Amino acid sequence: VCFYFDQCVIMGIYSALAYGLSSWKLFSLLSLPPASLFISLPPSRKPSHPQLNSFIGHMAQGGRGRWEGTLSSLPRLPNHSACEMGELTQTGVVQHLRNGQLLRLSYKRHKLLPPNWSTKQVWVETTGRSRTLQSGMALLYGFLPDFDWSRLTVHHQWSTLFCGSACDCPARNRYLEEEQRRQYRLRAADTELERTYADMARTLGLPPRQLRAANPIDSLLCHLCHGLSFPCVAAGSALGSGGCLTLAQFAVIRRQQLEDEVDRRRVGLYRRYAVLATHPYLNRTANRMERVAKVNALGRKPRAGGEEVFTLSSAHDVTVAPLLSALGLEDALFPRFAARVVFELWKNMFVRVLYNGEDVTFHTTFCRSHDRNTAQPLCPLGNFLSFVKKDMFNVLNATSYHNACYRRTG
């Protein structure tokens, strides 16, 4: 989210993780969409939100907005009688309405957006998935209730990395492949995990390899976060031996996931991948901040309606996770449902970074060593600009994004 105003600028990337089923394969194989997990939005059902009814009505007017590319063909609201793959649930919509409302309350006193905000001042972008579009719309509505559709353009990002025209990077792909091989070796060496997968597969009547490929942790998390029991198969069923998946099995998978995060940090392959994966997005963010800083330094007021004031990027867990790693926030766990990262630029050219509402600025690589006992105990914008333009490539022994992406090794 980005805000460009006299007092502060906030940028960030919002993860549309609050969707119903991220691992839909397990359900489609079982043919067990939970009856209590509706993909529709009756305001009378819990969880609800005071803005839910008006949000539904406002989305019905979305034809008045401008939708880039194929976004106009996507549904603006979840509306299915049963779970379909990767759909946002009512719980997810409510989470994002609350996120937007929290932002509105936090920045209300700064009067960030003028009442007559222009199309250029509010920038909204999303990938081409219905769950990210719907998540972004819910958060935007929570922040700007009853916003004027005629002023809004929703931009399409085709890549989950939000890399625009700078997506080509051979070295990034190599690091990702190496990281995936590391993950596989660690999982294959975990005998308890393999036994657990075999037990789960036997219960459900699936080949263990097929169960692994379905990534059951996502599906089980969906059940857990919606207060539902884990999937069951009736005894004597042709599907499997019968019984239910258990919390103990979930705990084994989650334990291995946490151990994988520790090993990931130790080896460092993911950090190298993350730097190259997120530089295009961070570079756009830095360029926006730098433009505002230059206008401020010259003592001029920003052109009316000329610069972005608020930028919302509705993305995925695979967008947010490398962003956290690239910033040096290695202790942050894998993004939870409806995770959010916010960048703020303050009037005197200082930056602040928040993750799920917590100030993590002085945990980032670019501001970890800054002396907070000075007269200005905030992180200078120059630290962030220097990090994005050159310092973040130190881990790759490179001097630029192009150099890091195309340099031959070995």
XYZ file of C-alpha atoms in Angstrom:
410
model
C 0.000 0.000 0.000
C 1.394 3.415 -0.866
C 0.316 6.777 0.370
C 1.815 9.923 -1.139
C 0.966 12.964 0.907
C 2.583 15.895 2.607
C 3.043 13.897 5.790
C 3.806 10.343 4.802
C 3.977 7.778 2.074
C 3.002 4.184 2.644
C 3.735 1.426 0.230
C 3.336 -2.212 0.548
C 2.141 -5.442 -0.747
C -0.888 -7.196 0.601
C -1.080 -10.949 0.482
C -4.383 -12.395 -0.601
C -3.878 -15.442 1.554
C -7.314 -15.448 3.091
C -8.823 -17.683 0.462
C -10.837 -20.791 1.156
C -8.821 -23.601 -0.366
C -5.286 -23.112 -1.513
C -4.750 -26.846 -1.873
C -7.902 -27.765 -3.704
C -6.581 -31.082 -5.022
C -7.151 -32.873 -1.725
C -10.819 -31.915 -1.779
C -11.363 -32.716 -5.434
C -9.807 -36.144 -4.926
C -11.954 -36.771 -1.885
C -15.080 -35.172 -3.303
C -15.593 -33.723 0.157
C -16.199 -29.974 -0.079
C -17.212 -29.120 3.505
C -20.902 -28.302 3.617
C -20.286 -25.580 6.200
C -17.690 -23.774 4.051
C -19.907 -21.813 1.682
C -18.328 -19.618 -0.985
C -20.980 -16.897 -0.801
C -21.573 -13.869 1.404
C -24.817 -13.812 3.411
C -24.257 -10.976 5.956
C -26.311 -12.884 8.551
C -23.744 -15.696 8.745
C -20.627 -15.508 10.924
C -18.041 -14.156 10.649
C -19.587 -10.924 9.479
C -18.667 -7.261 9.389
C -20.689 -4.021 9.643
C -19.554 -3.090 6.118
C -20.243 -6.468 4.515
C -23.724 -5.664 3.202
C -22.697 -2.297 1.747
C -19.546 -3.892 0.288
C -21.680 -6.448 -1.573
C -23.874 -3.665 -2.949
C -20.875 -1.577 -3.984
C -19.252 -4.471 -5.866
C -22.440 -4.806 -7.930
C -21.612 -1.370 -9.377
C -18.090 -2.431 -10.406
C -18.892 -2.168 -14.100
C -18.380 1.588 -13.711
C -14.685 1.039 -12.948
C -11.876 0.370 -15.426
C -10.418 -3.134 -15.399
C -7.151 -3.854 -17.178
C -6.777 -6.906 -19.421
C -8.866 -9.914 -18.448
C -9.736 -8.653 -14.938
C -13.185 -7.514 -16.065
C -14.158 -11.164 -16.612
C -13.385 -12.168 -13.003
C -16.130 -12.200 -10.337
C -15.817 -9.321 -7.882
C -17.456 -11.361 -5.104
C -17.239 -15.029 -4.058
C -20.502 -16.654 -5.090
C -20.488 -20.446 -5.272
C -22.678 -23.000 -3.566
C -19.655 -25.199 -2.763
C -15.886 -24.860 -2.459
C -14.065 -24.545 -5.737
C -10.326 -24.412 -6.134
C -8.560 -21.449 -4.573
C -11.679 -19.423 -3.799
C -11.947 -16.653 -1.219
C -14.327 -17.473 1.627
C -16.470 -15.170 3.744
C -13.820 -15.393 6.476
C -11.270 -14.045 3.992
C -13.495 -11.171 2.874
C -14.089 -10.142 6.487
C -10.346 -10.291 7.247
C -9.603 -7.863 4.423
C -12.468 -5.516 5.297
C -10.942 -5.355 8.780
C -7.452 -4.760 7.339
C -8.745 -1.820 5.318
C -10.671 -0.450 8.274
C -7.545 -0.633 10.466
C -5.587 1.351 7.878
C -8.335 3.948 7.632
C -8.373 4.436 11.404
C -4.562 4.494 11.618
C -4.083 7.185 8.976
C -7.286 9.190 9.388
C -5.577 11.996 11.333
C -3.001 12.428 8.542
C -5.762 13.219 6.008
C -3.864 11.201 3.453
C -6.344 11.158 0.594
C -8.151 14.365 -0.382
C -11.924 14.025 -0.846
C -11.496 14.667 -4.577
C -8.703 12.126 -5.119
C -7.858 11.445 -8.748
C -7.388 8.275 -10.772
C -3.586 8.706 -10.620
C -3.532 9.063 -6.842
C -5.014 5.615 -6.144
C -3.175 2.737 -7.821
C -4.603 -0.773 -7.396
C -2.971 -3.854 -8.924
C -3.674 -7.564 -8.660
C -2.803 -10.852 -10.270
C -5.383 -12.501 -12.493
C -6.894 -14.708 -9.789
C -10.382 -14.096 -8.474
C -9.194 -14.495 -4.865
C -6.561 -11.740 -5.178
C -8.927 -9.387 -6.971
C -11.647 -9.965 -4.369
C -9.186 -9.581 -1.486
C -7.926 -6.301 -2.916
C -11.449 -4.978 -3.397
C -12.421 -5.877 0.183
C -9.354 -4.149 1.622
C -9.859 -1.095 -0.600
C -13.491 -0.833 0.462
C -12.538 -1.069 4.139
C -10.042 1.765 3.597
C -12.193 3.871 1.230
C -15.856 3.042 1.906
C -18.146 3.753 -1.064
C -15.225 4.852 -3.243
C -16.030 6.405 -6.620
C -15.797 3.650 -9.238
C -15.423 6.175 -12.067
C -12.028 7.237 -10.659
C -10.675 3.715 -10.201
C -8.517 1.674 -12.578
C -7.549 -1.849 -11.485
C -4.255 -2.902 -13.079
C -3.350 -6.478 -14.000
C -0.007 -7.985 -12.907
C 0.531 -11.196 -14.862
C 3.350 -12.435 -12.600
C 2.980 -13.310 -8.916
C 6.346 -11.537 -8.443
C 4.913 -8.205 -9.683
C 8.039 -7.842 -11.801
C 6.438 -6.044 -14.763
C 8.848 -5.738 -17.687
C 11.846 -6.930 -15.621
C 10.813 -10.556 -15.083
C 13.518 -12.194 -17.188
C 16.281 -13.308 -14.805
C 18.020 -16.653 -15.492
C 19.932 -16.640 -12.188
C 16.697 -16.259 -10.205
C 15.286 -19.365 -11.853
C 18.466 -21.334 -11.112
C 18.403 -20.373 -7.434
C 14.743 -21.386 -7.203
C 15.475 -24.797 -8.730
C 18.356 -25.356 -6.303
C 16.141 -24.290 -3.392
C 13.412 -26.718 -4.448
C 15.960 -29.557 -4.593
C 17.102 -28.641 -1.063
C 13.494 -28.772 0.158
C 12.930 -32.162 -1.459
C 16.080 -33.679 0.061
C 15.125 -32.450 3.532
C 11.592 -33.855 3.274
C 12.768 -37.186 1.850
C 15.188 -37.628 4.772
C 12.400 -37.116 7.350
C 11.203 -40.643 8.151
C 8.423 -39.475 10.493
C 7.029 -37.229 7.756
C 7.120 -40.076 5.219
C 5.295 -42.394 7.638
C 2.682 -39.704 8.240
C 2.083 -39.199 4.529
C 1.765 -42.972 4.078
C -0.811 -43.180 6.915
C -2.811 -40.263 5.507
C -2.745 -41.733 2.005
C -3.917 -45.099 3.332
C -6.839 -43.451 5.125
C -7.901 -41.529 2.040
C -7.158 -44.229 -0.526
C -4.542 -42.180 -2.395
C -1.013 -42.967 -3.591
C 1.424 -41.245 -1.152
C 3.090 -39.418 -4.045
C -0.245 -37.945 -5.103
C -0.990 -36.825 -1.550
C 2.419 -35.123 -1.282
C 1.845 -33.318 -4.583
C -1.496 -32.035 -3.278
C 0.376 -30.182 -0.489
C -2.125 -31.160 2.247
C -0.828 -28.571 4.754
C -2.740 -25.818 2.905
C -5.966 -27.784 2.883
C -5.649 -28.777 6.557
C -4.911 -25.150 7.500
C -8.095 -24.149 5.717
C -10.079 -26.582 7.880
C -8.311 -25.476 11.044
C -8.777 -21.742 10.432
C -12.449 -22.180 9.580
C -13.104 -24.310 12.683
C -13.877 -27.433 10.662
C -12.980 -31.037 11.404
C -10.343 -32.624 9.193
C -11.477 -34.723 6.174
C -12.864 -38.197 6.867
C -13.604 -41.272 4.753
C -16.277 -43.749 5.819
C -15.067 -47.210 6.883
C -15.506 -49.737 4.110
C -15.474 -47.011 1.475
C -13.860 -47.787 -1.856
C -11.746 -44.643 -1.371
C -9.534 -45.936 1.435
C -9.242 -47.696 4.775
C -11.542 -45.171 6.408
C -11.176 -42.778 9.313
C -10.197 -39.129 9.629
C -7.030 -37.161 9.199
C -5.792 -36.035 12.618
C -4.330 -33.052 14.393
C -1.266 -35.185 15.210
C -0.640 -35.703 11.486
C -1.031 -31.990 10.886
C 1.481 -31.327 13.685
C 4.089 -33.543 12.008
C 3.742 -31.698 8.701
C 3.864 -28.332 10.455
C 6.946 -29.390 12.474
C 8.756 -30.287 9.278
C 7.698 -26.991 7.709
C 9.238 -25.032 10.600
C 12.438 -27.085 10.417
C 12.579 -26.391 6.701
C 12.469 -22.638 7.382
C 15.462 -22.956 9.727
C 17.422 -24.971 7.147
C 16.422 -22.513 4.427
C 17.978 -19.635 6.344
C 21.122 -21.675 7.075
C 21.759 -22.638 3.456
C 20.974 -19.214 1.982
C 19.728 -20.264 -1.458
C 16.260 -18.858 -0.828
C 17.684 -15.479 0.214
C 19.534 -15.232 -3.119
C 16.382 -16.179 -4.986
C 14.359 -13.672 -2.948
C 16.676 -10.743 -3.739
C 16.274 -11.313 -7.480
C 12.570 -12.161 -7.238
C 11.583 -8.980 -5.404
C 14.005 -6.374 -6.753
C 11.678 -5.199 -9.569
C 8.858 -4.530 -7.087
C 11.154 -2.911 -4.524
C 12.728 -0.811 -7.274
C 9.318 0.541 -8.299
C 8.628 1.341 -4.656
C 11.979 3.100 -4.226
C 11.516 5.119 -7.429
C 8.128 6.367 -6.255
C 9.541 7.410 -2.907
C 12.515 9.114 -4.566
C 10.230 11.168 -6.828
C 8.291 12.414 -3.815
C 11.531 13.172 -1.944
C 12.875 15.278 -4.830
C 9.701 17.343 -5.005
C 9.870 17.856 -1.240
C 13.563 18.842 -1.375
C 12.804 21.560 -3.934
C 10.098 22.946 -1.696
C 7.387 22.340 -4.276
C 4.014 20.847 -3.576
C 3.189 17.674 -5.511
C 1.171 18.277 -8.660
C -2.545 18.038 -7.966
C -3.596 14.528 -8.884
C -0.171 13.827 -10.397
C 1.459 11.235 -8.120
C 0.279 8.014 -6.520
C -0.967 8.597 -3.016
C -2.171 5.098 -2.249
C -0.966 1.943 -3.976
C -2.438 -1.446 -3.178
C -0.848 -4.626 -4.530
C -3.010 -7.686 -3.886
C -0.735 -10.696 -4.158
C 0.099 -14.216 -2.916
C 2.094 -15.959 -0.200
C 4.771 -16.640 -2.839
C 5.009 -12.855 -3.316
C 5.195 -11.852 0.322
C 7.568 -14.612 1.527
C 10.496 -13.601 -0.739
C 9.814 -9.930 -0.008
C 10.327 -10.562 3.709
C 13.490 -12.554 3.033
C 14.953 -9.919 0.695
C 14.388 -7.237 3.347
C 16.357 -9.355 5.828
C 13.313 -10.234 7.940
C 14.479 -13.823 8.186
C 12.744 -14.478 11.509
C 9.337 -13.804 9.992
C 7.470 -17.069 9.530
C 5.735 -18.023 6.299
C 2.947 -15.463 5.664
C -0.322 -16.187 7.398
C -3.764 -15.668 5.891
C -4.346 -11.983 4.991
C -0.739 -11.007 5.777
C 0.292 -7.452 4.947
C 3.503 -5.466 4.512
C 3.436 -1.663 4.585
C 6.134 0.842 3.623
C 5.740 4.413 4.907
C 7.610 7.533 3.792
C 7.468 10.309 6.347
C 7.553 14.048 5.677
C 11.200 14.550 6.623
C 12.251 11.681 4.356
C 12.309 8.783 6.778
C 10.890 5.339 6.092
C 9.072 2.815 8.214
C 8.235 -0.821 7.441
C 5.396 -2.702 9.133
C 4.497 -6.373 8.927
C 0.989 -7.281 10.075
C 0.858 -3.996 11.969
C 4.176 -4.436 13.804
C 7.037 -1.990 13.197
C 9.928 -4.110 11.860
C 12.001 -1.272 10.371
C 15.034 -1.844 12.578
C 15.022 -5.554 11.819
C 15.553 -4.919 8.102
C 18.983 -5.236 6.531
C 19.050 -1.585 5.460
C 18.275 -0.132 8.893
C 19.420 -2.731 11.403
C 22.600 -0.813 12.256
C 21.039 2.666 12.346
C 21.531 4.521 15.644
C 18.065 5.003 17.107
C 19.392 7.216 19.910
C 19.884 10.217 17.612
C 17.679 13.311 17.451
C 15.829 11.610 14.570
C 15.254 8.005 15.689
C 13.787 6.970 12.329
C 15.329 5.221 9.339
C 16.562 7.616 6.601
C 15.101 7.190 3.131
C 18.660 7.135 1.797
C 19.275 3.809 3.550
C 16.377 2.224 1.695
C 17.326 3.734 -1.669
C 20.942 2.596 -1.336
C 19.776 -0.901 -0.367
C 17.478 -1.279 -3.376
C 19.851 0.265 -5.917
C 23.000 -1.649 -4.951
C 23.429 -2.995 -1.403
C 20.873 -5.801 -1.680
C 23.068 -7.438 -4.345
C 26.004 -7.865 -1.939
C 24.739 -11.325 -0.997
C 25.155 -12.260 -4.691
C 28.575 -10.594 -5.083
C 26.995 -8.427 -7.783
C 26.599 -4.705 -8.357
C 23.198 -4.517 -10.069
C 20.084 -6.495 -10.938
C 21.217 -7.044 -14.521
C 24.693 -8.088 -13.386
C 23.247 -10.552 -10.848
C 20.739 -12.014 -13.319
C 22.996 -12.570 -16.305
C 26.472 -13.031 -14.880
C 27.909 -16.428 -15.801
C 29.036 -18.590 -12.887
C 31.489 -21.464 -12.859
